[in-house]
XYZ file of N, CA, C and O in Angstrom:
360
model
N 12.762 -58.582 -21.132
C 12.653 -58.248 -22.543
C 11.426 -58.944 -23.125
O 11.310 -60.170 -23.107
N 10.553 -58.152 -23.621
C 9.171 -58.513 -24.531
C 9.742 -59.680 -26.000
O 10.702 -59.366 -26.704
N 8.905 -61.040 -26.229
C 9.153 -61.470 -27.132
C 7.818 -61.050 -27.511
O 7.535 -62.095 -28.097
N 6.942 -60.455 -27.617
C 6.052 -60.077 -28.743
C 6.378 -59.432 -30.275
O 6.936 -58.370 -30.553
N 5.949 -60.236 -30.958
C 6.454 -59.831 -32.568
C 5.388 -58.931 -33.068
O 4.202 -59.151 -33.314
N 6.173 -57.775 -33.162
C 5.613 -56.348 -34.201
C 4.816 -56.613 -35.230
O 5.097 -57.593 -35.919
N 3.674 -55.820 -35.558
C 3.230 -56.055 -36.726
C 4.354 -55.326 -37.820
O 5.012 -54.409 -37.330
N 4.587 -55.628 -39.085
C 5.429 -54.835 -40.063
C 4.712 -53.457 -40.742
O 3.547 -53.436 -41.138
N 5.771 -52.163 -40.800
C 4.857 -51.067 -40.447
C 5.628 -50.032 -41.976
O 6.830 -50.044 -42.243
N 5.195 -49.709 -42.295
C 5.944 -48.717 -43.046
C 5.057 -47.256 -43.531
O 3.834 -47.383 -43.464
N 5.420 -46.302 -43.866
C 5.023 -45.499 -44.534
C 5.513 -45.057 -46.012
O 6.698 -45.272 -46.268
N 4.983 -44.664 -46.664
C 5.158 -44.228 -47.963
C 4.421 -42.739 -48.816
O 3.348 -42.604 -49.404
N 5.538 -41.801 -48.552
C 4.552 -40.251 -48.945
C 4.854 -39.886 -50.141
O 6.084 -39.899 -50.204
N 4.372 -39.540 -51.211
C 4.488 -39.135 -52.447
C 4.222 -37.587 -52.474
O 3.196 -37.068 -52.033
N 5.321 -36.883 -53.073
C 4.637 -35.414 -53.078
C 4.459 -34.738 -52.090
O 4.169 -33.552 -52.242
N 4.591 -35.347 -50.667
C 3.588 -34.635 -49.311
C 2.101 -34.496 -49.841
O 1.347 -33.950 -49.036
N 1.579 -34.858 -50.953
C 0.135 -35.287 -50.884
C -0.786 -36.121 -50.792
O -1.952 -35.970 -51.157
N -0.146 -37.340 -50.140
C -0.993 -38.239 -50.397
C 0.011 -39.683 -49.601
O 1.207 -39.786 -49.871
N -0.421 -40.309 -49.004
C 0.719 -41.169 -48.062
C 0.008 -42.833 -48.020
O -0.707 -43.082 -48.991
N 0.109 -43.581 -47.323
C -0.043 -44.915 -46.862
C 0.924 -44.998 -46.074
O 2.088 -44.599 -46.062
N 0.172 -45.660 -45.319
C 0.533 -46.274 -44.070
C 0.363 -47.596 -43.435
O -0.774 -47.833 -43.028
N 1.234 -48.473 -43.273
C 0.887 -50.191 -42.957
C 1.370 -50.248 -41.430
O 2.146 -49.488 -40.852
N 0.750 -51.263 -40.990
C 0.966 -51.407 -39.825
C 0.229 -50.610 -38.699
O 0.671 -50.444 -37.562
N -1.115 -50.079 -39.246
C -1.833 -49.480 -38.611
C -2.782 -50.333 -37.098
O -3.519 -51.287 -37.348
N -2.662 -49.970 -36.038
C -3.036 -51.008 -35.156
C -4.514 -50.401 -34.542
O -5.360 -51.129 -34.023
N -4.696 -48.466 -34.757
C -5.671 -47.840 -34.134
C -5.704 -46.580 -34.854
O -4.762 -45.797 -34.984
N -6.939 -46.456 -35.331
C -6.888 -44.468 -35.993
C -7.467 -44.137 -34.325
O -8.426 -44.744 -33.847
N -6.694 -43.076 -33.580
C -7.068 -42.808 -32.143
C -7.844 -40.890 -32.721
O -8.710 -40.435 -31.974
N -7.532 -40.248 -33.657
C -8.038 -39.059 -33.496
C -8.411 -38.531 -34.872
O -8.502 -39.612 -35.452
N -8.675 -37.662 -35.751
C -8.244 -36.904 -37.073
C -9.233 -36.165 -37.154
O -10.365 -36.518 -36.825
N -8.936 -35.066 -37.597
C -9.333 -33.877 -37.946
C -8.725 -33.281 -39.385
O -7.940 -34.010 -39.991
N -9.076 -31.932 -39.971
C -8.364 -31.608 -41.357
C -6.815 -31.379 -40.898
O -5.934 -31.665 -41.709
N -6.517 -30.942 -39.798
C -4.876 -30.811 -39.264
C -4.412 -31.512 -39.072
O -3.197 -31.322 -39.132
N -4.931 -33.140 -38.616
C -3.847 -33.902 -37.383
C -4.828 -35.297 -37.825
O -6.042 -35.426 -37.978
N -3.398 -36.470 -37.972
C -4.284 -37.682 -37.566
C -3.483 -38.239 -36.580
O -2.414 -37.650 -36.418
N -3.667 -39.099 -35.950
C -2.902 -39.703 -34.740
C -3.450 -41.002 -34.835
O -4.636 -41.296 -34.682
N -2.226 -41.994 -35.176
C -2.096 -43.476 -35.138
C -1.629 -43.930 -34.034
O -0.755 -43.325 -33.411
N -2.218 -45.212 -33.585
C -1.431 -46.184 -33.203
C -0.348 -47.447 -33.717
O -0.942 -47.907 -34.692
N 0.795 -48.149 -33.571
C 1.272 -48.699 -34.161
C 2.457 -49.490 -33.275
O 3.062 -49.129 -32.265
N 2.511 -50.323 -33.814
C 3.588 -51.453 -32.371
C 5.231 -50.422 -32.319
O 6.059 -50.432 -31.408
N 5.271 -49.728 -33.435
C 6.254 -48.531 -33.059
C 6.506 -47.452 -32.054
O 7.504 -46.878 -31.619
N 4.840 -47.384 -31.794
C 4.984 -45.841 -30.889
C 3.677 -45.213 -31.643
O 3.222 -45.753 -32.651
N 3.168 -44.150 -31.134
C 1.915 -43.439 -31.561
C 2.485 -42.463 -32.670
O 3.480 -41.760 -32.495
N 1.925 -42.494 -33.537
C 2.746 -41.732 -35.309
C 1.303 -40.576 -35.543
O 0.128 -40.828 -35.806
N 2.028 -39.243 -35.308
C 0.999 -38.208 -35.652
C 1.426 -37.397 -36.970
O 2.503 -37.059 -37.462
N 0.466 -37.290 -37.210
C 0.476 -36.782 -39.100
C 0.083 -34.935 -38.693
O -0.862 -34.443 -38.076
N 0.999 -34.457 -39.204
C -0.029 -32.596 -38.996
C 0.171 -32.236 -40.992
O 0.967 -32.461 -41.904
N -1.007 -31.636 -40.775
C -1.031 -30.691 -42.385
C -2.233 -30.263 -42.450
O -2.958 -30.048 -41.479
N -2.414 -30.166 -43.200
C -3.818 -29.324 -43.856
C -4.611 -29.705 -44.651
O -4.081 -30.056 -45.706
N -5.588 -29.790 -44.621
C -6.709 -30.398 -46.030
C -6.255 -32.018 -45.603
O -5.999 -32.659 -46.623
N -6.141 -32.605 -44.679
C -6.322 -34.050 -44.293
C -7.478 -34.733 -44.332
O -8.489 -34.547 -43.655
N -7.200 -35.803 -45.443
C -8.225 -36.841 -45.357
C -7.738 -37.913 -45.132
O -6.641 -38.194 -45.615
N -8.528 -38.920 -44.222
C -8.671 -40.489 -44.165
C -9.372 -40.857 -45.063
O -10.593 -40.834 -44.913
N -8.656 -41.407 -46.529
C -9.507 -41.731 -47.519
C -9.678 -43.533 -46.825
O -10.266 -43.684 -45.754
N -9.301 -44.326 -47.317
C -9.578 -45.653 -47.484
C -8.675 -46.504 -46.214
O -7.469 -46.732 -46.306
N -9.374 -46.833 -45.253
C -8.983 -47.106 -43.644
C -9.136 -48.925 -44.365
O -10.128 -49.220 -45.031
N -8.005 -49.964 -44.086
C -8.728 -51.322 -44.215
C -7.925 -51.900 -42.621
O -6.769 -51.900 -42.199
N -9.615 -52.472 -41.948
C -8.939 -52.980 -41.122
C -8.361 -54.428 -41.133
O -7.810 -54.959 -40.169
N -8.639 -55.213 -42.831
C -7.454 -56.593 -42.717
C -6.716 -56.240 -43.163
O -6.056 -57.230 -43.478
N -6.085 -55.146 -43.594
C -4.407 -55.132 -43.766
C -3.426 -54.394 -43.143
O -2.232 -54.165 -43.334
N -4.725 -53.924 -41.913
C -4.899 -52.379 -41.331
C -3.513 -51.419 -41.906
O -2.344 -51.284 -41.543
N -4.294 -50.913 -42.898
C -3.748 -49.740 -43.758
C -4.466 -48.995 -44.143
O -5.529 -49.211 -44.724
N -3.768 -47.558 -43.750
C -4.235 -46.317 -43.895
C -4.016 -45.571 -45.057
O -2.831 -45.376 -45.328
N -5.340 -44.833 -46.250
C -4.513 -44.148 -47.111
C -4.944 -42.702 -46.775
O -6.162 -42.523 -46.756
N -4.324 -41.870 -46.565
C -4.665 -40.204 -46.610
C -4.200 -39.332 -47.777
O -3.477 -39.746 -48.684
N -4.641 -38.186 -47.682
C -4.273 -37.346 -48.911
C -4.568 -35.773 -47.766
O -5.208 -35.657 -46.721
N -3.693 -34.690 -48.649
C -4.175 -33.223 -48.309
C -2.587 -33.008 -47.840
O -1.836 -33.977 -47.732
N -2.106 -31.493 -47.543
C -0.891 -31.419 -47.798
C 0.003 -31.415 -46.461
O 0.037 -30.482 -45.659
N 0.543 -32.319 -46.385
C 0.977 -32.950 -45.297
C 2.531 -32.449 -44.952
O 3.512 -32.616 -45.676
N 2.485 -31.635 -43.344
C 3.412 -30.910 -42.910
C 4.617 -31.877 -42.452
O 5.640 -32.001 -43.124
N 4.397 -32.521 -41.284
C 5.353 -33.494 -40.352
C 4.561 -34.685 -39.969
O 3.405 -34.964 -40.286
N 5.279 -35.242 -39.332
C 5.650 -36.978 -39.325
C 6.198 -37.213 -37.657
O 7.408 -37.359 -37.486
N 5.290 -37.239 -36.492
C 6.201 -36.991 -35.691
C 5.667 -38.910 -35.095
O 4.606 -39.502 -35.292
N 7.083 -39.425 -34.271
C 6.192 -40.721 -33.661
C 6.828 -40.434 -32.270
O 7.965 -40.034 -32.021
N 5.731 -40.761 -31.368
C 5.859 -40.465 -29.861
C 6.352 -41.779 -29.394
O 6.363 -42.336 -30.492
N 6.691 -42.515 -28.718
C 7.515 -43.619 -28.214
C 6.546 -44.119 -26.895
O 6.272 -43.372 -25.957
N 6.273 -44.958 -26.966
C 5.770 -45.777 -25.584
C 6.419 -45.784 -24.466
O 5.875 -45.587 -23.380
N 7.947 -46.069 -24.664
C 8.571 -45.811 -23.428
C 8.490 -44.368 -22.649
O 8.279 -43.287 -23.198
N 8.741 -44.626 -21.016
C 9.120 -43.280 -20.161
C 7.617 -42.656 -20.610
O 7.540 -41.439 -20.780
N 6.624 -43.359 -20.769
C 5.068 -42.234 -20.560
C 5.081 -41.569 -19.726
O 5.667 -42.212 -18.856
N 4.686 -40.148 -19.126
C 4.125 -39.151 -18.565
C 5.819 -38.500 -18.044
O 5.922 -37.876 -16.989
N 6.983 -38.752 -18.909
C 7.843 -38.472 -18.038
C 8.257 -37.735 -18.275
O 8.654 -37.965 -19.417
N 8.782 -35.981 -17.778
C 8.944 -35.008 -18.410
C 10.495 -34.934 -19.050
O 11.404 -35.507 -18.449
N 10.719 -34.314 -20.104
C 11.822 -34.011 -20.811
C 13.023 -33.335 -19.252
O 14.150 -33.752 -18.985
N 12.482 -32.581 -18.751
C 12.952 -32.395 -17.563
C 13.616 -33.148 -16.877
O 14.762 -32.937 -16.480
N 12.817 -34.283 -16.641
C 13.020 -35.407 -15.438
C 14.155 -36.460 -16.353
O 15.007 -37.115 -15.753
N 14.038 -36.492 -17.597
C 15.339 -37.655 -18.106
C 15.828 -36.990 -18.287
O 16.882 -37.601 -18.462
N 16.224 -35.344 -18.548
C 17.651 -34.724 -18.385
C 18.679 -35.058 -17.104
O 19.877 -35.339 -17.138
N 17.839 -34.935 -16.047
C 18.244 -35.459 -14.660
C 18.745 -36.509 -14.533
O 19.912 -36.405 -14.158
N 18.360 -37.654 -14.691
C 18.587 -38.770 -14.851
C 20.122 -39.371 -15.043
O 20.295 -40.578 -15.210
């Protein structure tokens, strides 16, 4: 068992237009559709439309975006490359 302590992470969306995000550890991608974070949670992907990375700070590493924001999905670190398939089996 990992004793490494998490950074503290939260999100906060108003409207679906406009969000923050704490606990930001890596902006890994973004485009107007998609941003994709890193975070001691798991990798947190943003999809919508008209996406901006307005104001990125990396000492509080917090993210603010705006544009109209579809889903919220976070991918999990554990079981990488392992197919949905293969832990049905399991």
């Amino acid at each position: 068992m990992s004793d490494k302590i998490l950074m503290p992470h939260t999100v906060y969306c108003e409207d679906r237009k406009s969000m923050t995000v704490t606990g930001v550890l890596q902006v890994v991608a973004y485009d107007e559709y998609h941003i994709v974070l890193n975070t001691d949670y798991g990798r947190l992907i943003i999809q919508g439309r008209d996406l901006i990375a307005g104001e990125i700070s990396s000492r509080n590493n917090t993210l603010k975006l705006t544009g109209n924001i579809d889903s919220l999905v976070y991918k999990s670190k554990k079981n990488k490359g392992e197919s949905i398939f293969a832990k049905m089996m399991r």
